[in-house]
Amino acid sequence: MRSKFVRTALSVASVVALTLTAAIVTSGVAGADEIIGTPGSPMAKRVLDGKQLPPPDQSFGGEIKMDALQSKTWWPATVVPPQQAPNVLLIITDDAGFAVPSTFGGVIPTPAMDELAADGLRYTRVFSTALCSPTRAALITGRNHHSVGFGVISEQSTGFPGYNSIIPRDKATIGRILLDNGYNTSWFGKDHNTPAFQASQSGPFDQWPTGMGFEYFYGFVGGDANQWEPNLFRNTTQIYPFKGKPAGTWNLVTAMADEAIDWMTRMHQTDPSKPFFIKYAPGATHAPHHPTKEWVEKIHNMHLFDDGWNKLRETILENQKRLGVVPQDAKLSDWPKEALKEWADLSDEEKKLFLRQVEVFAAYAAYNDHEIGRVIQAVEDIGERDNTLIIYINGDNGTSAEGGPLGTPNEVAFFNGINMMPVKEQMKWYDVWGTEQTYNHMSAGWSWAFDTPFPWFKQNASQLGGINQNMVVSWPAGIKDKGGLRGQFVHMIDVVPTILEVAGIKAPETVDGIPQKPIEGTSFAYTFDTKNANEPSRHKTQYFEMMGQWALYHDGWFLSTKVNRAPWEAYGKANPDPLNNQVLELFNLNSDFSQTANVAEAHPEKVAELKKMFIEEAKKYQVFPMDASVAARIIAPRPNITAGRKDFTYTRPMTGLPQGDSPSLLNTSYTITADIDVPEGGAEGMILTSGGRFGGYGFYLVEGKPVFLWNLMDLQRIKWAGDEALSPGKHTVAFDFKYDGLGIGTLAYNSSSGLGRSGTGTLMVDGKAVQTAKMEHTMPFILQWDESFDVGSDTLTGVNDADYKPPFPLTAKLDKLTITVDRPQLSDADIAKLQAAMRNNSSSE
């Protein structure tokens, strides 16, 4: 129970229609707000009319005379939600397809989701955007991802309204709406909706969770994180709770559950009448797959995958039909033989590696569900289970295939174009797979199986394997059809209007004086009533688009582009006309659950009608200009704090500058110069580093000797080192690199020819070259993104474990560190050649 604000089990219709019986204040600026209790008393509560956030101040209703004894006090009423408003626990997992949880036929045990489903509803037609942060932007705003600047992830953002990764002020988040209506609000886990170019301690912080209405944030900023040593923040301050812990004993999956339980309990104990909203967004099961050893052993001993991925799909489909979560006539999508081997065709060594990969992935999923179960149990423990709406969404997109056909021990390698690392090479990491020694991902063969019965994966916005998620909703006070099944079309943009309807809170007309654009989603609260179990979907039309692949859903029809690029094929030339240069397919999802029967030839008029409708939707929601490029957008220019700068100077140690806001040394010439003062007895330590164990560089002293090292995705380390320790006193150590390529300018001509080329580096001490060596290849796209740019020490993982262990503070005095970047400029002749190549490529397509 919550103080005197008693919440009882009500039908959804009566909850939404509930009218408070308290007095209505008609004086001052409160307008149509409702007041519970005596107006002006310390106990008075105020329920907002929902038009304006923050609410206007109430006019003073007391009486002021010359002295206090003759005057009458009057307190402004405390804002509270409507009496029926429940707590909300919104859970969304990462990179998990339809067939991952046991709740929907998978073989991975997810008892927390199972138990929640038995107490609530299962939804089988829940749709994402096909990619992480776009889905999450839609989830927290109730608007389409392009509408709020997230046409792609922030790390790929470009300077167009639908793609700049900036949520506009006229589209307030659910956190902000609930906060101003009297909720406690929080966000735990993954924050992939802060622009990568606003993630430093220089701010601004208005696009961080705490700036978007979430009072408390505990999690990481970016697409993924090392779960053993994450780039972890409490609100906007980086924290390191894992430091000093033995390897493998601290894991973020458990730590964030602990933190959420603690926050929830503290809020409830402090004010039991105040409802809470928690966005709970673990990094699982996005790569790296980092479960604890205990969970890996549990899954290994279950032998769930010994028969391989083809047999796994058959088993899962049987389970799905038995559970009723797919129709009895549902068919498996065809196995993509042109891209992935069948299990029977694999070598013994391949099978051994791939089994290890999937067992670690499955352990990660099971471990994550277990910790989610602890959070749900905590809701029960504080006596708020009946009053809490729990929405547990499995996946922000389909299962990821970004490990490629062979998987990888290091996802950073994939993002730099190494997507087919030989199995023999990968076996070096077999015994440490999933530990702090890997940034691992599994073979896409398992990913296809975990999207059963649908085709394709994450990134593929035109395929159900990329966008058809599932979800469980439980709310004992408002849902009585326990164990019920729902097949209505639900999109991520529908979650916000559903929460608002259940809470009895209107979407605001203005926030901070800014008129708000309408919510674009459709509430699915109507599905909570048993009588509406089979009611037709109220969400009738929905577009999909991701990196040039697109689709349109309308009343069961699904127009989609045929896949022309597997997710691991991210580095070739982009389709120059993704709207029209496509093969269009048509499916009737009302009779073809798993998108297996293309009927485009039989219905050309429907194809034309739906394409026209897609264009209308695309114009309406800022999808244009469409862009089919993938990796190229990772290094596109953005308005970060280094934009346009060539020279950088640092005069004292500084750590934690994220990759998106630090000087980039990729695809360019550069010179790093450090003026240091070595004490008597010598010095060691980190001068400058960026990245970490899985990709980056370091400039440091080992036993007094200067070293510059490039860690090429943990596959190769190229090292320049001095032979002699620096003597006590002042020295200038420098590293100069001359790049041989044309640089990122070639991307403007749909060519990556300027990237990742060779270059020559020279290490110098006091103006004298001590070693010169050529790098035949350089990193083309990105360093390890969850590691930072550090001066004077090294946070998180090191670039070379053989030389040092972080934090490795510099024991010499740093007088000045300078970085000068000299980016290649295209000549007229270069441009002419690139333009000719682009024309030739276009004419041959």
Coordinates of N, CA and C in Angstrom, one line a residue, residues 64 87 104 139 152 154 312 347 357 409 455 523 528 540 635 688 715 728 731 744:
I64 N -1.3 37.8 3.6 CA -0.1 38.4 4.2 C -0.4 39.7 4.8
N87 N 3.5 2.1 -10.6 CA 4.9 2.1 -10.9 C 5.1 1.5 -12.3
F104 N 9.3 -17.9 -25.4 CA 8.8 -18.0 -26.8 C 9.4 -19.1 -27.6
L139 N 11.5 4.1 -28.2 CA 11.0 3.6 -27.0 C 10.7 4.7 -25.9
V152 N 20.0 6.2 -37.5 CA 21.0 5.2 -37.3 C 21.5 5.4 -35.9
S154 N 24.1 6.7 -33.0 CA 24.8 8.0 -32.9 C 26.2 8.0 -33.5
L312 N 18.7 -27.1 -34.2 CA 18.2 -26.1 -33.2 C 17.0 -25.4 -33.7
S347 N 33.7 -28.4 -40.3 CA 34.8 -29.3 -39.8 C 34.7 -29.5 -38.3
Q357 N 31.3 -20.6 -28.7 CA 30.7 -19.3 -28.9 C 29.2 -19.2 -28.4
P409 N 36.7 -13.2 -31.7 CA 37.1 -13.0 -30.3 C 37.1 -11.5 -30.0
P455 N 13.5 -14.8 -41.2 CA 14.8 -14.7 -41.9 C 15.6 -13.5 -41.5
S523 N -1.4 3.5 -28.4 CA -1.5 2.8 -27.1 C -2.0 1.4 -27.4
F528 N -5.0 -5.1 -23.0 CA -4.9 -5.7 -21.6 C -6.3 -6.3 -21.2
K540 N -2.1 0.6 -37.5 CA -2.4 0.0 -38.8 C -1.2 0.1 -39.8
I635 N 33.0 7.3 -39.6 CA 34.0 8.3 -39.5 C 33.6 9.6 -40.2
L688 N 50.3 9.0 -23.0 CA 49.0 9.2 -23.7 C 48.5 7.8 -24.3
L715 N 45.3 -8.4 -32.6 CA 45.8 -9.4 -33.5 C 47.3 -9.2 -33.8
P728 N 67.7 11.5 -15.8 CA 67.0 12.5 -15.0 C 67.1 13.9 -15.7
H731 N 63.2 16.2 -21.0 CA 63.3 15.6 -22.3 C 62.1 15.9 -23.1
I744 N 39.8 10.3 -45.4 CA 38.4 10.1 -45.4 C 37.6 10.9 -46.5

